[in-house]
Amino acid sequence: MTAISGQSTRPRRVRARVEGTVQGVGFRPFVYRLASEVGVSGFVFNDSCGVVVEAEANDEVLGTFVERLTADAPPLAIVERVTVDDVPCSGRHGFEIRASPSSGEPSALVSPDTATCSDCLAELFDPADRRYRYPFINCTNCGPRFTIVRGVPYDRPLTTMAAFELCAACRAEYEDPSDHRFHAQPNACPDCGPRLSVPLETVVDALLAGAVVAVKGLGGFHLACLADDESAVGALRARKHREDKPFALMVPSVEAAAELAFVTPEDEALLVSRERPIVLIRRRRTARVASSVAPLSPELGLMLPYSPLHHLLLADVGAPLVMTSGNVSDEPIAYRDEDALERLAGIADLFLVHDRPIETRTDDSVVRTVATGKARRPLLLRRSRGYVPASLALPLPAGRQVLACGAELKNTFCVAKGERAWVGHHIGDLQNYETLRSFSEGIEHFKRLFAVEPELVACDLHPEYLSTKYAHDLEGVELVGVQHHHAHLAACLAEHGETGPALGAIFDGTGYGTDGSVWGGELLTGDLTGFERVGHLFPVRMPGGEAAIRQPWRMACAWLVATFGAEPAVPSTLAGAVTADAWH
């Protein structure tokens, strides 16, 4: 790396490599405008590792230019490293954005999908704008990214927008350095871009009449209905075979959220963030939602619109909507049109589809705030849309390329190489073919995007987990079995940049132990590579085996038997929830 200093007025040319999340975030347009502003000649392009800039000027101008590559980067960019080397001067004037080469091993970071920005939102609702009420409006600062990417470098031909040829007006924006759609890869308009399958007015009328509508979003289909319509919500719950797990709600504004729940400043910050997760917030007793939205839950899962289509729906309906994953209970979210039309046919009364393909399915992320001393901080419960595929720094570099297959329930996978790890999007419970296929497809997609060819594969010790069986079917790799609760300890250490040793209290449920028994409620001392079990809950039988995981009342019965010896009566707290026949 060559430092840029001194006061020489003689021309000098440098090549700067910019690494981090710098593709799909308007970085090349930003570099172009910056070069024009400070008087630098040269070019910029994406490659498989990030962004490459060649810049020619005197030392003072180059110093300012390189410093501002980081200091003034676009809002969605994360610049991790800028390396600068001298190259021979060319003497050419002007600055250009060059085409991206297709060679080289991919290592560029792909940006997550991002909520509609304020500029696009203003245009969406401006009757004088040519994109007025266009459901696919986006720019370099917002819109789909990860869910449409097929490969890197991030250019339109390697996205699901490749089939949509830019019209003259969109092409002019794309090529205009002063426009906020300059080199915006998903750029489109009503004349050249994706379109809805049915008029939005038809969908709004159906929702107001109590229908359940399947809505194709960024990462898959939602099932939507009026949140305060008991009949509609009850029908959705029955058709989806979802007994009592709460439904997420989409509300048009923070003010609307505050009418339903006690929104703290920390909650509000999450609601309006560019990730737009579902935020779990303590509900108000006066909340006007159907009782079957979240039975027995003291919280509501709330989110704000994050795509232009959502903004239009919420504005036109004028009321909160249930916006739950488009699937039958225990299956992955539907994301391909034909699959959704088949799998959701018995649930939805109407389908709102569009013709922009989704490359990777992603559920909504789920987060809540938790107290830490006098402050509250966010705690991610499901990391998916808006956060994935942002990479995580490893406390120690991976000596070999790694695939970690995860566990059976609430599965996510992870790939790693060098100093980075990419945790996959939420997959769900690996207990059927559809979810297993989603799991394997997700792994293959991450391997392509980040050029990871696993040499070492980590899997849970449980021999019957589908993720473990998947790992054992792989050829030419070294397998490492990891005890379930040690995985939690090691992951917690890595997340905080620590290597250990540490004492970990792990109370996440059951895990297959190194002695062949089922563990649960562990105190482990250990580090990233090993552990000692220094304490645990007293072991009791699991009535029905794995059925006790899904029906925790069985464990209540087991603990009462272990404590009192005889056959205990059904506790009053379970009256009406468990029959006497089932209990005995």
mmCIF file of C-alpha atoms in Angstrom, residues 119-139 156 161 166-174 179-182 184 186-194 308 312:
data_model
loop_
_atom_site.group_PDB
_atom_site.id
_atom_site.type_symbol
_atom_site.label_atom_id
_atom_site.label_comp_id
_atom_site.label_asym_id
_atom_site.label_seq_id
_atom_site.Cartn_x
_atom_site.Cartn_y
_atom_site.Cartn_z
ATOM 1 C CA ASP A 119 -36.603 9.980 -2.173
ATOM 2 C CA CYS A 120 -38.306 7.028 -3.886
ATOM 3 C CA LEU A 121 -41.224 7.201 -1.459
ATOM 4 C CA ALA A 122 -41.800 10.852 -2.334
ATOM 5 C CA GLU A 123 -41.839 9.959 -6.035
ATOM 6 C CA LEU A 124 -44.142 6.996 -5.429
ATOM 7 C CA PHE A 125 -46.891 9.252 -4.100
ATOM 8 C CA ASP A 126 -46.260 12.249 -6.392
ATOM 9 C CA PRO A 127 -48.978 12.410 -9.117
ATOM 10 C CA ALA A 128 -46.619 14.428 -11.313
ATOM 11 C CA ASP A 129 -43.862 11.794 -11.233
ATOM 12 C CA ARG A 130 -43.622 9.229 -14.034
ATOM 13 C CA ARG A 131 -43.287 6.479 -11.400
ATOM 14 C CA TYR A 132 -46.391 7.574 -9.507
ATOM 15 C CA ARG A 133 -47.759 4.477 -7.733
ATOM 16 C CA TYR A 134 -45.276 2.191 -9.481
ATOM 17 C CA PRO A 135 -44.836 -0.816 -7.136
ATOM 18 C CA PHE A 136 -41.211 -1.472 -8.141
ATOM 19 C CA ILE A 137 -39.620 1.929 -7.712
ATOM 20 C CA ASN A 138 -36.018 1.831 -6.389
ATOM 21 C CA CYS A 139 -32.677 3.607 -6.672
ATOM 22 C CA ARG A 156 -27.871 -6.224 -14.003
ATOM 23 C CA MET A 161 -33.728 -7.997 -13.670
ATOM 24 C CA LEU A 166 -34.254 -0.436 -19.871
ATOM 25 C CA CYS A 167 -36.439 2.014 -21.785
ATOM 26 C CA ALA A 168 -34.918 5.253 -23.109
ATOM 27 C CA ALA A 169 -35.963 7.267 -20.036
ATOM 28 C CA CYS A 170 -34.608 4.707 -17.556
ATOM 29 C CA ARG A 171 -31.440 4.311 -19.614
ATOM 30 C CA ALA A 172 -30.892 8.078 -19.466
ATOM 31 C CA GLU A 173 -31.229 8.003 -15.671
ATOM 32 C CA TYR A 174 -28.898 5.028 -15.472
ATOM 33 C CA ASP A 179 -29.295 11.096 -11.016
ATOM 34 C CA HIS A 180 -29.919 8.938 -7.934
ATOM 35 C CA ARG A 181 -30.531 6.015 -10.298
ATOM 36 C CA PHE A 182 -27.105 6.321 -11.907
ATOM 37 C CA ALA A 184 -28.897 1.433 -10.169
ATOM 38 C CA PRO A 186 -32.784 -2.854 -10.554
ATOM 39 C CA ASN A 187 -33.866 0.435 -12.169
ATOM 40 C CA ALA A 188 -37.245 0.204 -13.938
ATOM 41 C CA CYS A 189 -40.466 2.068 -14.613
ATOM 42 C CA PRO A 190 -44.025 1.204 -15.740
ATOM 43 C CA ASP A 191 -42.894 1.146 -19.383
ATOM 44 C CA CYS A 192 -40.019 -1.307 -19.063
ATOM 45 C CA GLY A 193 -40.113 -2.961 -15.642
ATOM 46 C CA PRO A 194 -41.979 -5.652 -13.719
ATOM 47 C CA PRO A 308 -43.175 0.192 -2.576
ATOM 48 C CA LEU A 312 -49.269 1.226 -1.631
#
